[in-house]
Coordinates of C-alpha atoms in Angstrom, one line a residue:
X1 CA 0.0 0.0 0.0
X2 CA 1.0 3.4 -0.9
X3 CA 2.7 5.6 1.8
X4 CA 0.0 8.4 1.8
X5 CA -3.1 5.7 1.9
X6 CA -2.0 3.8 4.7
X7 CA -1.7 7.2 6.7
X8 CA -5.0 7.9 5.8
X9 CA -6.4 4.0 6.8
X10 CA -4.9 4.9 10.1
X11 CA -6.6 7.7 10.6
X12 CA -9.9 6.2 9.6
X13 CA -9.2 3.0 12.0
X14 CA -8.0 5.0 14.6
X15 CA -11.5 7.0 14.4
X16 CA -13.5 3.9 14.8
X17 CA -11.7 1.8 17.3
X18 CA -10.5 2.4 21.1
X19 CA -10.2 0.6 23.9
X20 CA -13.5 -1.5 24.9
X21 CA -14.8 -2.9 28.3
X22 CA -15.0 -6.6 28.6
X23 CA -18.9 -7.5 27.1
X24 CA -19.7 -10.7 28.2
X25 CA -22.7 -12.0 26.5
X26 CA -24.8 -15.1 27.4
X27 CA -26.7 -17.1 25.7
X28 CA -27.9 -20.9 24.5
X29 CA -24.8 -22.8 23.9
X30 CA -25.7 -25.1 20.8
X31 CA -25.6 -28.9 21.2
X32 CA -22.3 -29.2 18.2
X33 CA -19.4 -31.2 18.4
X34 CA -16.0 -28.9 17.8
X35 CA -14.0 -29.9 14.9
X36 CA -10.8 -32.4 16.4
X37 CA -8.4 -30.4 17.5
X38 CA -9.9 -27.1 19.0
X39 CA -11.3 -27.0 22.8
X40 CA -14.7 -27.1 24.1
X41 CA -17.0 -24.8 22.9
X42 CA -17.7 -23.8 26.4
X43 CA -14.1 -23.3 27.2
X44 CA -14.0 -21.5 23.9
X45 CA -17.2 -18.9 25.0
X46 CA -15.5 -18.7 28.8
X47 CA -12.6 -17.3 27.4
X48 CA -13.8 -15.3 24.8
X49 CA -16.5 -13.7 28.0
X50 CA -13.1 -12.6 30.1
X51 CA -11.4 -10.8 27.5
X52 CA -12.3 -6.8 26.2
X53 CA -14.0 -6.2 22.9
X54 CA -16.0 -8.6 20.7
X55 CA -16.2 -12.1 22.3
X56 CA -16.6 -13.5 18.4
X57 CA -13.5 -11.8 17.6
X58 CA -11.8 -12.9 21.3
X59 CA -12.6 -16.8 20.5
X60 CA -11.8 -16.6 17.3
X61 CA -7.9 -15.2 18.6
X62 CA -7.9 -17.6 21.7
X63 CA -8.6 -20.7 19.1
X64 CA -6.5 -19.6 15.9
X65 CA -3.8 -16.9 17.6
X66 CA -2.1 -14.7 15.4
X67 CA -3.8 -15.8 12.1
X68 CA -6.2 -12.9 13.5
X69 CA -5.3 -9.9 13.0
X70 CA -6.5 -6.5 14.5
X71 CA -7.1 -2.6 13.6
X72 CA -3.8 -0.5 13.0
X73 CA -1.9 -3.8 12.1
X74 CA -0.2 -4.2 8.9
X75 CA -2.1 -7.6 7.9
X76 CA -5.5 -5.7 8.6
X77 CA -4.4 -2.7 6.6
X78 CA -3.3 -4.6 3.8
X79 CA -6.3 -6.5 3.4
X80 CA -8.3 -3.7 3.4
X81 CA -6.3 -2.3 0.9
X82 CA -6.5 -5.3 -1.3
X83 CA -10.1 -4.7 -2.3
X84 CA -11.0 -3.6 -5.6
X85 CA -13.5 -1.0 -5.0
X86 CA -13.1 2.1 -2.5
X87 CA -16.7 0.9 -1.3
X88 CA -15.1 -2.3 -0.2
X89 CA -11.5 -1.0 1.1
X90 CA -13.7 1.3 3.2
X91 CA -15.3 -1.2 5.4
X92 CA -14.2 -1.8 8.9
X93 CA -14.3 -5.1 10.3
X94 CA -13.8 -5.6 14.3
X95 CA -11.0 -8.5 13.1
X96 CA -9.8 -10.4 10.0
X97 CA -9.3 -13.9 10.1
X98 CA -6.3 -15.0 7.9
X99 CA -6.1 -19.0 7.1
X100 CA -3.4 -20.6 5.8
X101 CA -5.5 -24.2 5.4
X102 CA -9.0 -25.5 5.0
X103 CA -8.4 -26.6 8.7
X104 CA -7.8 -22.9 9.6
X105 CA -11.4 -22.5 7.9
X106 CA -13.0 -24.7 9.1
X107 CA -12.2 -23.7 12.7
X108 CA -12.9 -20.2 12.4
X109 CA -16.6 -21.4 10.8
X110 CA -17.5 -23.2 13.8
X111 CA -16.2 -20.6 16.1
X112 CA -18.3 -17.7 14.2
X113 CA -21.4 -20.4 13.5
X114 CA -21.4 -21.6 17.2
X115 CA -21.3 -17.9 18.5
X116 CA -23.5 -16.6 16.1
X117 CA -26.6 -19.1 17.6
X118 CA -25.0 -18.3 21.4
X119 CA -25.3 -14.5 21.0
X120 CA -28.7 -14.8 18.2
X121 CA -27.1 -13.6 15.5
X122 CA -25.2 -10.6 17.0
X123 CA -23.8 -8.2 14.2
X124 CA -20.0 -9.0 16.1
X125 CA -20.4 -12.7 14.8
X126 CA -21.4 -11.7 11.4
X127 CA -18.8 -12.4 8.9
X128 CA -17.5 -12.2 5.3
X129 CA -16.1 -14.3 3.0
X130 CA -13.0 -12.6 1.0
X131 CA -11.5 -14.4 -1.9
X132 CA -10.2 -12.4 -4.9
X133 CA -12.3 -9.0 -3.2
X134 CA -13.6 -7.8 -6.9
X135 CA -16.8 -7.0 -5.8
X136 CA -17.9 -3.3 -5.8
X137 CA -20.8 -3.5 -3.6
X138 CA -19.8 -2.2 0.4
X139 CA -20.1 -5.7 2.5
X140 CA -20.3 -8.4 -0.4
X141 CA -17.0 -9.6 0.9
X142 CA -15.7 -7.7 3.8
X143 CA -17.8 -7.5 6.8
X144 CA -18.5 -4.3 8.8
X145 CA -18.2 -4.5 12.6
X146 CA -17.8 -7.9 12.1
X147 CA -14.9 -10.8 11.1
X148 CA -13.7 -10.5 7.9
X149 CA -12.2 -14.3 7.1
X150 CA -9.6 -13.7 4.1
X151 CA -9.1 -16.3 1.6
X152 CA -5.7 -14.7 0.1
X153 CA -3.4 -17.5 1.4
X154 CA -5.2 -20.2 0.1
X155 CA -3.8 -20.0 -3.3
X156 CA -2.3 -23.6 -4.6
X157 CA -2.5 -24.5 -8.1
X158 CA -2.0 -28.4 -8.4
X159 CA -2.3 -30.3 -11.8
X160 CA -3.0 -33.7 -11.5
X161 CA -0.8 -36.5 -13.1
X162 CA -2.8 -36.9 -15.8
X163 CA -3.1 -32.7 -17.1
X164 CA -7.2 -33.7 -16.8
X165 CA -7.9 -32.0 -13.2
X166 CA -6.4 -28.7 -11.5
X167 CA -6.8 -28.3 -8.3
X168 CA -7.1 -24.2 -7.0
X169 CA -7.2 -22.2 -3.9
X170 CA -9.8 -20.8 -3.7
X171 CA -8.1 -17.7 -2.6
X172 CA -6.5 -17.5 -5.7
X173 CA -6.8 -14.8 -8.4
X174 CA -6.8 -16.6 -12.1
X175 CA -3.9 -14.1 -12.9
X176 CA -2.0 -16.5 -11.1
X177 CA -4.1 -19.8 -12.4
X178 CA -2.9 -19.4 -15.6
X179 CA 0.6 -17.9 -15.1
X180 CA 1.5 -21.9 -13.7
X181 CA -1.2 -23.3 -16.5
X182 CA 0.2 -21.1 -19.4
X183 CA 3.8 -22.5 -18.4
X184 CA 2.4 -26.3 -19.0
X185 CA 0.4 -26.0 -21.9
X186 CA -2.6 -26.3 -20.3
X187 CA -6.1 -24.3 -19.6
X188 CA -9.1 -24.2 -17.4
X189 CA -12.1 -22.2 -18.0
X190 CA -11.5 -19.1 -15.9
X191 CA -12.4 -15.1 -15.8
X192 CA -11.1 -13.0 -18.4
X193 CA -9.6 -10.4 -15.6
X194 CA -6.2 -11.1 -14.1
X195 CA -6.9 -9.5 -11.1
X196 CA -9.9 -11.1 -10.3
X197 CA -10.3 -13.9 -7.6
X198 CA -11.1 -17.5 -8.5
X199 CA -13.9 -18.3 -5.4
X200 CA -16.4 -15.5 -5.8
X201 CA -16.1 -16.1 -10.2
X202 CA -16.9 -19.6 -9.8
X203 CA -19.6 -20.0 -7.2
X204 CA -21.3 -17.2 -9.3
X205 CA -21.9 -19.1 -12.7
X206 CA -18.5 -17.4 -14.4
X207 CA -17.8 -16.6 -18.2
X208 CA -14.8 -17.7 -20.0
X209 CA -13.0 -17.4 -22.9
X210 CA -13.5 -20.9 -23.7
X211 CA -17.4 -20.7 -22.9
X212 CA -18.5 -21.6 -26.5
X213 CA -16.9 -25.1 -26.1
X214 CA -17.3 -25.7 -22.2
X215 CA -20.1 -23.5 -21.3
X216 CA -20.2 -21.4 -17.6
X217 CA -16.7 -21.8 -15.5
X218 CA -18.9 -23.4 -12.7
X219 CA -19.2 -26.5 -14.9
X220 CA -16.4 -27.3 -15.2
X221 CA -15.9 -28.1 -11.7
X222 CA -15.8 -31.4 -10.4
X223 CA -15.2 -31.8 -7.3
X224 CA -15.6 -28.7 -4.3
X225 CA -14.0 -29.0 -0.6
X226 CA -16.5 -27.4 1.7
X227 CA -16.6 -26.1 4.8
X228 CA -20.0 -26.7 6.5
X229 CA -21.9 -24.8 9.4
X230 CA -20.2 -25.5 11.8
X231 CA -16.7 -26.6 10.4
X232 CA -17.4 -29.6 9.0
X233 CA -15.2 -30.0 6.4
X234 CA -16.4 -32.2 3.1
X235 CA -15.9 -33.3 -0.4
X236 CA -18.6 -32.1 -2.6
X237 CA -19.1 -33.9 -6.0
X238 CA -21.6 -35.7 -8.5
X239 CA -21.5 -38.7 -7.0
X240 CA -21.4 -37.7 -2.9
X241 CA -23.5 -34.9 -2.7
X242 CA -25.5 -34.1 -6.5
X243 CA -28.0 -31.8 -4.9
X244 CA -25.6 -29.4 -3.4
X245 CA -23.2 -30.3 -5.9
X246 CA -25.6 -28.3 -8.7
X247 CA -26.4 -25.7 -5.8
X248 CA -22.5 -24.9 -5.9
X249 CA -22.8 -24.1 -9.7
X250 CA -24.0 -20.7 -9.1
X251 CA -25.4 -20.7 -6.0
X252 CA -22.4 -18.0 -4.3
X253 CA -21.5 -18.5 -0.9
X254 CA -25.1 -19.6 0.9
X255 CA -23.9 -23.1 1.4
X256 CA -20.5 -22.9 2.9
X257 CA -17.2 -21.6 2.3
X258 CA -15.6 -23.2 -1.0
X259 CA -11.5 -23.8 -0.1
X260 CA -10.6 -25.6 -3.5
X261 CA -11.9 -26.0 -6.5
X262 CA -10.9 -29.4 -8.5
X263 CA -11.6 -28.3 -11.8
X264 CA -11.2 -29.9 -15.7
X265 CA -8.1 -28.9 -17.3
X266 CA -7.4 -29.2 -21.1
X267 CA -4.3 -28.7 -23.5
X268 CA -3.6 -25.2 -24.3
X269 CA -1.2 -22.7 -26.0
X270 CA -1.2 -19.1 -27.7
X271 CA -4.3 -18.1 -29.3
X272 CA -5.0 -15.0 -31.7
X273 CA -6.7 -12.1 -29.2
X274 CA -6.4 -8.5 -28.2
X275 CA -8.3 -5.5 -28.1
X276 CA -9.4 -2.6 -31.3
X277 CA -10.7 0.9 -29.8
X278 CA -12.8 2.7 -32.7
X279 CA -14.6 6.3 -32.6
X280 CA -18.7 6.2 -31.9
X281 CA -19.3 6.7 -35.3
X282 CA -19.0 3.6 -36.5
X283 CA -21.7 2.2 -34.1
X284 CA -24.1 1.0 -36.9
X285 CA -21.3 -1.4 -38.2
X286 CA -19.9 -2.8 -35.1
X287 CA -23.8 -3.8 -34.1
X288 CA -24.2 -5.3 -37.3
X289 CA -21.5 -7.4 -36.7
X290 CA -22.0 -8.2 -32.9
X291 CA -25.7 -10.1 -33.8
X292 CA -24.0 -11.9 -37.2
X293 CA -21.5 -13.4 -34.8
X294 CA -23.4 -13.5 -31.5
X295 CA -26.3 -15.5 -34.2
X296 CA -24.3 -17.3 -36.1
X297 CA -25.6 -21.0 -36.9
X298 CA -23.5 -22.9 -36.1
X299 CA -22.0 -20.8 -33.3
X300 CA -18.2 -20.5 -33.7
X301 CA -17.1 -22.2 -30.2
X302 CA -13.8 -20.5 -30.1
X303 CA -15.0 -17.6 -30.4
X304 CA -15.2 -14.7 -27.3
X305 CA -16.8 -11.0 -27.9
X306 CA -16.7 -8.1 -25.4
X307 CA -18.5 -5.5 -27.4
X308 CA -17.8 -2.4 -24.9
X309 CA -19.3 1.7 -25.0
X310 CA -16.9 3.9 -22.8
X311 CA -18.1 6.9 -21.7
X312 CA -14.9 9.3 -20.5
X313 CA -13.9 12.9 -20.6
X314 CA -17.3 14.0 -22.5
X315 CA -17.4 11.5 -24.9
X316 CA -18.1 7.9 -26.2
X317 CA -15.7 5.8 -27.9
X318 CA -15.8 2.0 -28.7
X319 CA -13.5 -1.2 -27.0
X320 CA -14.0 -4.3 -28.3
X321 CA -12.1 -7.4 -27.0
X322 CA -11.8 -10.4 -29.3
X323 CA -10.1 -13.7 -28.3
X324 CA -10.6 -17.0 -30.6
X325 CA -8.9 -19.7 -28.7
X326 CA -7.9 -22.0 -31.2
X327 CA -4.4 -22.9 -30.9
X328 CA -2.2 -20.8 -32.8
X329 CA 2.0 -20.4 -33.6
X330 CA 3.6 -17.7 -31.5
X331 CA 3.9 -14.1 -33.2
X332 CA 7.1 -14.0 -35.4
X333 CA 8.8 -10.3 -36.2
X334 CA 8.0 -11.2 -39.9
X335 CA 4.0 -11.3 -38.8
X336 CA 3.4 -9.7 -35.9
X337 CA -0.5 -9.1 -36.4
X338 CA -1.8 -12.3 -38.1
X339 CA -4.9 -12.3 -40.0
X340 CA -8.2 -12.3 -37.9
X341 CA -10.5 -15.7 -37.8
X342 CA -13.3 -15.1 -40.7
X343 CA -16.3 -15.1 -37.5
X344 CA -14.3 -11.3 -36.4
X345 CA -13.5 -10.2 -40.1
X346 CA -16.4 -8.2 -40.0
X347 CA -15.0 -5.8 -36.7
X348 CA -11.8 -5.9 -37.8
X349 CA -12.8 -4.3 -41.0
X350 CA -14.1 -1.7 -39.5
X351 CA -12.3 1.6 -40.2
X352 CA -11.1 4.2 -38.8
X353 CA -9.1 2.0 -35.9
X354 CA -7.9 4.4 -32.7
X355 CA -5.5 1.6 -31.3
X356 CA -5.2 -2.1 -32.2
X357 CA -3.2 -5.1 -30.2
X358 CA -4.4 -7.7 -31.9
X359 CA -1.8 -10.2 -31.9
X360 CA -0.7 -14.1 -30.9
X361 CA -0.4 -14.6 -27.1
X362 CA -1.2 -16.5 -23.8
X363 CA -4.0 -16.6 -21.3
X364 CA -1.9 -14.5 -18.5
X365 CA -1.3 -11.8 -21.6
X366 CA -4.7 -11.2 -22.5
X367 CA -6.1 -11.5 -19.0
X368 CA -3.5 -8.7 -17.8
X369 CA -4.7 -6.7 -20.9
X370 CA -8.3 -6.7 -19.4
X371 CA -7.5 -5.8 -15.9
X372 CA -5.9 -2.2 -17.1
X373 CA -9.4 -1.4 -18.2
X374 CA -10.8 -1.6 -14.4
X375 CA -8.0 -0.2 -12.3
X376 CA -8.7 -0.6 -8.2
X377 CA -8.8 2.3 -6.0
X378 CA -12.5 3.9 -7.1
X379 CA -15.7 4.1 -6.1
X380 CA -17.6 1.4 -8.5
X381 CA -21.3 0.6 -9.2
X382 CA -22.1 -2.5 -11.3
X383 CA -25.3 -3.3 -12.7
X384 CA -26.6 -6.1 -15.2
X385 CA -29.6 -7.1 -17.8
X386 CA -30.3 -9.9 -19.8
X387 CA -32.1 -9.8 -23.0
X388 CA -32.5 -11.5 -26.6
X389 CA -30.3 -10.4 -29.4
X390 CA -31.5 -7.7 -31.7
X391 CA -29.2 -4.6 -33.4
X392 CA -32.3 -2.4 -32.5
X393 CA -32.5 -3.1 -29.1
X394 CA -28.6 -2.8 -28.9
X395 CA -29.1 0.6 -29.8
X396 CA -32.1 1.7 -28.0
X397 CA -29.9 0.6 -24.8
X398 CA -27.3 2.3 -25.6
X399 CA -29.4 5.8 -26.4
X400 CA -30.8 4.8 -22.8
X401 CA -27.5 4.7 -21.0
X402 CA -26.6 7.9 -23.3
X403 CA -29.4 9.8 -21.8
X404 CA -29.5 8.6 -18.3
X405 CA -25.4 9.5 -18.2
X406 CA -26.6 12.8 -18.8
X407 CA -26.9 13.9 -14.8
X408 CA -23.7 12.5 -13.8
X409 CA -21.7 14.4 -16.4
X410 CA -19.8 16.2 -14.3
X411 CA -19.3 14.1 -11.2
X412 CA -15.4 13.6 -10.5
X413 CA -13.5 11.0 -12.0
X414 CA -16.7 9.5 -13.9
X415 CA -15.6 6.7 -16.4
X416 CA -19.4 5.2 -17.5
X417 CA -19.0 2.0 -20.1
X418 CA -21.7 -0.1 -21.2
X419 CA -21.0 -3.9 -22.4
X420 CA -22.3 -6.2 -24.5
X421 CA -21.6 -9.8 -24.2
X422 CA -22.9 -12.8 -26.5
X423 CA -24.7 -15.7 -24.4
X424 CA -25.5 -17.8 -27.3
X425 CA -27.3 -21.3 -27.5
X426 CA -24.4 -22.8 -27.9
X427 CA -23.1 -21.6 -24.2
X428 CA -27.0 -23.0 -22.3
X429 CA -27.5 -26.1 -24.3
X430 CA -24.6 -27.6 -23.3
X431 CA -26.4 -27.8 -19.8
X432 CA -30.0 -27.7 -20.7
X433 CA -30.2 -31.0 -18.8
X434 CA -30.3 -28.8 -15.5
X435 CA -26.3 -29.6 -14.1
X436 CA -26.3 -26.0 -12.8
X437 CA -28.2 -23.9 -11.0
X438 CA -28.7 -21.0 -13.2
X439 CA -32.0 -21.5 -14.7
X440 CA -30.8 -21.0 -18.4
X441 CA -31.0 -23.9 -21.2
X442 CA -31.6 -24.1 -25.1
X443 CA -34.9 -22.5 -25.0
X444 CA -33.9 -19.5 -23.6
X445 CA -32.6 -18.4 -27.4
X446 CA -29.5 -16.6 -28.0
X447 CA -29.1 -13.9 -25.3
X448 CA -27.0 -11.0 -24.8
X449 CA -25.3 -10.1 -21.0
X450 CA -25.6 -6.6 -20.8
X451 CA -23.4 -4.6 -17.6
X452 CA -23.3 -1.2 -16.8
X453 CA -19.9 -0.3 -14.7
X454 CA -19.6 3.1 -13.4
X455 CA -16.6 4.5 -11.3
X456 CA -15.8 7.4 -9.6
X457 CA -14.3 9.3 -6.8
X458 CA -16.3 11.0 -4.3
X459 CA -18.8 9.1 -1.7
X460 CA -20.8 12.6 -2.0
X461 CA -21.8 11.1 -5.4
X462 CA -22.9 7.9 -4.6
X463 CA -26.5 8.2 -4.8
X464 CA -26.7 10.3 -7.7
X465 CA -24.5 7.4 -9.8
X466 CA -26.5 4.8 -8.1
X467 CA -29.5 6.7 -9.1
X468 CA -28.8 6.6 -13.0
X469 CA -28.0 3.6 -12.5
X470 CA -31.3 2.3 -12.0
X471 CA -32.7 4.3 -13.9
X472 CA -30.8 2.6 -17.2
X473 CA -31.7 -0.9 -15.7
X474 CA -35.9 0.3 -15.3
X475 CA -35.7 2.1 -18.7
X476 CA -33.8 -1.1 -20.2
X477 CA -35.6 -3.7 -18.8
X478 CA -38.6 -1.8 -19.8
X479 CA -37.4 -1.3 -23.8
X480 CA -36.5 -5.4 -24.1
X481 CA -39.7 -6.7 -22.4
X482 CA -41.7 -4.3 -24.8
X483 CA -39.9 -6.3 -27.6
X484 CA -40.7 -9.2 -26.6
X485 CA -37.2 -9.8 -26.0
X486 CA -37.2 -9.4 -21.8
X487 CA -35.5 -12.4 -19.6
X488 CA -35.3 -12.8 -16.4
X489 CA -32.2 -14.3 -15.9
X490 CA -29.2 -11.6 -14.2
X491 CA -25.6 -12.9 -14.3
X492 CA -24.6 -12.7 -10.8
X493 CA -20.9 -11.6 -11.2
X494 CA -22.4 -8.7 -13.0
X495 CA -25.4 -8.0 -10.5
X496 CA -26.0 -4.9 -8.1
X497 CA -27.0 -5.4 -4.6
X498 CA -30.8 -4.3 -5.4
X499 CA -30.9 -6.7 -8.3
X500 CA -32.9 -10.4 -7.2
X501 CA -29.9 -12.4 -9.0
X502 CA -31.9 -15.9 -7.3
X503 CA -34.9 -15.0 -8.4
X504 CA -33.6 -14.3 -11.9
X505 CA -33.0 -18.2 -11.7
X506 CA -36.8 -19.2 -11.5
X507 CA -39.0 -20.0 -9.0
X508 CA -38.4 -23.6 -8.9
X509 CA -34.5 -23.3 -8.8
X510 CA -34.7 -20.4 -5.7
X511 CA -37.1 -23.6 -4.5
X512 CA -34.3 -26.1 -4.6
X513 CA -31.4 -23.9 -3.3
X514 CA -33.5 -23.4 -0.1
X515 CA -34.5 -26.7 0.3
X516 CA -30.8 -27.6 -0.6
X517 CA -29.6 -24.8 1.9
X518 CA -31.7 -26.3 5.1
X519 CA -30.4 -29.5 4.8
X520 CA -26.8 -28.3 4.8
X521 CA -27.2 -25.1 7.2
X522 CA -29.9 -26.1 9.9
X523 CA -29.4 -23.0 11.7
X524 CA -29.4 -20.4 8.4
X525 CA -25.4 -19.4 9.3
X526 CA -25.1 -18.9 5.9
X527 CA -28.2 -16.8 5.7
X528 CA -28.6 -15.0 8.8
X529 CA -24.6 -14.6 9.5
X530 CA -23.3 -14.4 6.2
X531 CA -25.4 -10.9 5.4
X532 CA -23.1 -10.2 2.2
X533 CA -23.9 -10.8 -1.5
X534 CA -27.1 -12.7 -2.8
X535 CA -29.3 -14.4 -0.3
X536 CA -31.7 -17.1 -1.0

């Protein structure tokens, strides 16, 4: 963290914390069984009861020592400081739990479950799950008040003997995924952002580069290690567990905390990718050509579009990032920008061209490439809708988010982009037979994932942002349902905190996470404890 930023963290913690009295607190101790290796849960609430502050906060210290850390320390600081959005770095919780095992996990789970039903669901035994941190919204995945447990040193990347299987932290950030992957010839189906973290991708659906041949990230896992209510620590797969096993596939963190993912792997190499910025006025071309590839029949599997509208310094220009994952020769000097695959000859023909780095590369490259288009260290507003594919509608949302930007003109710092992302057939029908729990198949036509990202400086502008916002979702939702081209579904990874992401699965699915969630999580930790992202 930067000299002049840590000062000013100081002086925010140093605002908000001071010495407290001992608060003992008593309550039902629950009838649970503490994982092997940790003392009675009585001994554990005794302790906690004689020593000043937070008991969750004490026990948790007395049971895991200095793998908690505390306000004004340099661990605390720099995990605050290694969230993406300033909403996030902002949040102070009363401690930080930092495991370096799913055994650290799990006992820090029953500590924070067990107290949570002793003190009935006190806001000091509420706690966050932090993996990668890329979510904007305050308290997705850093707790205030509470215990912050931070998934950062969970980061192994283990390929199995046979290339087939990788297992990953789930603290790690897929910068670092396919940095070892790139270096073996091999791939998983990952995010398209370096920087961002592999847990809170995965558990949320998660698109790929290779999602025309292997459909959401979440399906490729096979196997999940779980920690339970309670601690209990278990192997989740299709053969031990297939209800919670399809639960995990886009149900986010309602279940239990998600310490490795074992996850397919599949020979790699370099691929032609990269990104083309043109001026606004070529608009009318570049949607022509986003619903001939998005419609294409057949769909081009190799193929990955992020068709992208930025909004910065008074006016609009276009992004568009292009990957086709076939395996490819490295660049030579003698061709350093090969010729584009025939399904993007119609964008790259596109003319005039404001920058162009189209070229051979790897995974790490292109990923890297993304992340300097979402720099950390502003305030940030996501917000996502899903609708069929028309070139019409593409530009009536567009002339929405034109017209809604309109009030926020001139707040500090404002960089407003709007993207469009094919979800074709080709992605849902791959999983039509109901192996996730997104609530998308075949029938669902070819869709588009639409995301407004906003960022900014200054917390005085948070509700006007937030306001335009929503009203670009109202006015867009409004404009595809008129068209008969309105679906319910909202990609999670995308979603605002206002937005019903579960009930955007379907009725029956929210039905079967619940019913999944009760028989996992008898006393609703994961509900009532676990306040951050998208409840059931």
């Amino acid at each position: 963290m930067k000299a002049s930023v840590r000062c000013v963290f100081l002086m925010l913690v140093t605002t908000f914390f001071t010495a407290a009295s001992p608060t003992p607190i008593e309550g039902t101790v629950p009838a649970v069984t503490a994982p092997a290796g940790l003392p009675p849960l009585n001994d554990i609430i005794t302790h906690a009861n004689s020593k000043p502050g937070g008991v969750c906060c004490a026990a948790l210290s007395y049971v895991l020592g200095p793998k908690v850390v505390y306000p004004l320390s340099a661990s605390y600081i720099d995990t605050a400081a290694s969230f993406w959005s300033v909403q996030e770095q902002s949040v102070l919780p009363d401690c930080v739990v930092e495991p370096l095992s799913t055994r650290d996990v799990s006992a820090a789970v029953f500590v924070l479950s067990a107290l949570s039903v002793y003190t009935n669901f006190s806001d000091q035994c509420k706690f966050a799950i932090k993996g990668g941190g890329h979510s904007p919204q305050r308290g997705a995945a850093n707790q205030p008040a509470g215990v912050t447990i931070d998934l950062g040193a969970l980061k192994q990347v283990d390929i199995s003997a046979d290339r087939k299987t990788t297992s990953i932290g789930s603290g790690t950030r897929w910068g670092d995924v396919y940095t070892k992957l790139d270096a073996q010839g091999l791939a998983v189906p990952g995010g398209r952002v370096a920087v961002v973290g592999v847990g809170g991708l995965t558990t949320g659906g998660g698109i790929s580069f290779f999602s025309g041949r292997t459909g959401f990230v979440c399906d490729n896992v096979v196997n999940y290690e779980l920690v339970l209510p309670f601690g209990k620590v278990v192997n989740v797969n299709a053969s031990s567990s297939p209800d919670l096993f399809k639960a995990l596939k886009g149900g986010s963190n309602n279940f239990g905390v998600v310490t490795r993912f074992d996850m397919k792997s599949f020979e790699s190499g370099p691929f032609w990718g990269g990104e083309v910025t043109y001026p606004i006025t070529t608009m009318p071309q570049q949607v022509a050509a986003f619903v001939s590839l998005a419609g294409a029949k057949p769909y081009d599997e190799y193929a990955a579009l992020i068709h992208n509208y930025a909004y910065t310094a008074g006016n609009w220009v276009i992004l568009n990032s292009y990957e086709y994952t076939k395996i490819l020769p490295p660049t030579t000097t003698a061709q350093p920008y090969p010729p584009p695959p025939v399904i993007f000859k119609p964008f790259t023909d596109i003319q005039p061209q404001l920058s162009n780095t189209m070229r051979i590369s790897n995974l790490t490259d292109f990923t890297r490439e993304l992340a300097l288009n979402s720099p950390p260290g502003k305030r940030a507003l996501f917000i996502t809708l899903t609708h069929g594919l028309s070139a019409s509608l593409i530009m009536e949302i567009h002339g929405i988010a034109d017209t809604r930007l309109q009030s926020i003109r001139g707040v500090a710092g404002l960089v407003y982009a709007l993207s469009f992302q094919p979800l074709p057939t080709a992605i849902t029908m791959k999983y039509s037979n109901g192996n996730n729990s997104l609530g998308l198949d075949a029938s669902d036509g070819d869709l588009v994932l639409t995301l407004v990202t906003v960022t900014w400086i200054l917390a005085s502008d948070d509700a006007v942002v937030r306001r335009a916002g929503n009203q670009w979702y109202r006015d867009a939702k409004e404009a595809s349902v008129k068209v008969g081209l309105g679906n319910r579904y909202l990609y999670l990874n995308y979603a605002d905190e206002g937005q019903d992401v579960m009930g955007g699965y379907g009725d029956g699915v929210r039905e079967g996470l619940r019913v999944v969630s009760r028989g996992v999580d008898e006393y609703g930790i994961f509900q009532k404890a676990v306040v951050g992202g998208f409840k059931l």
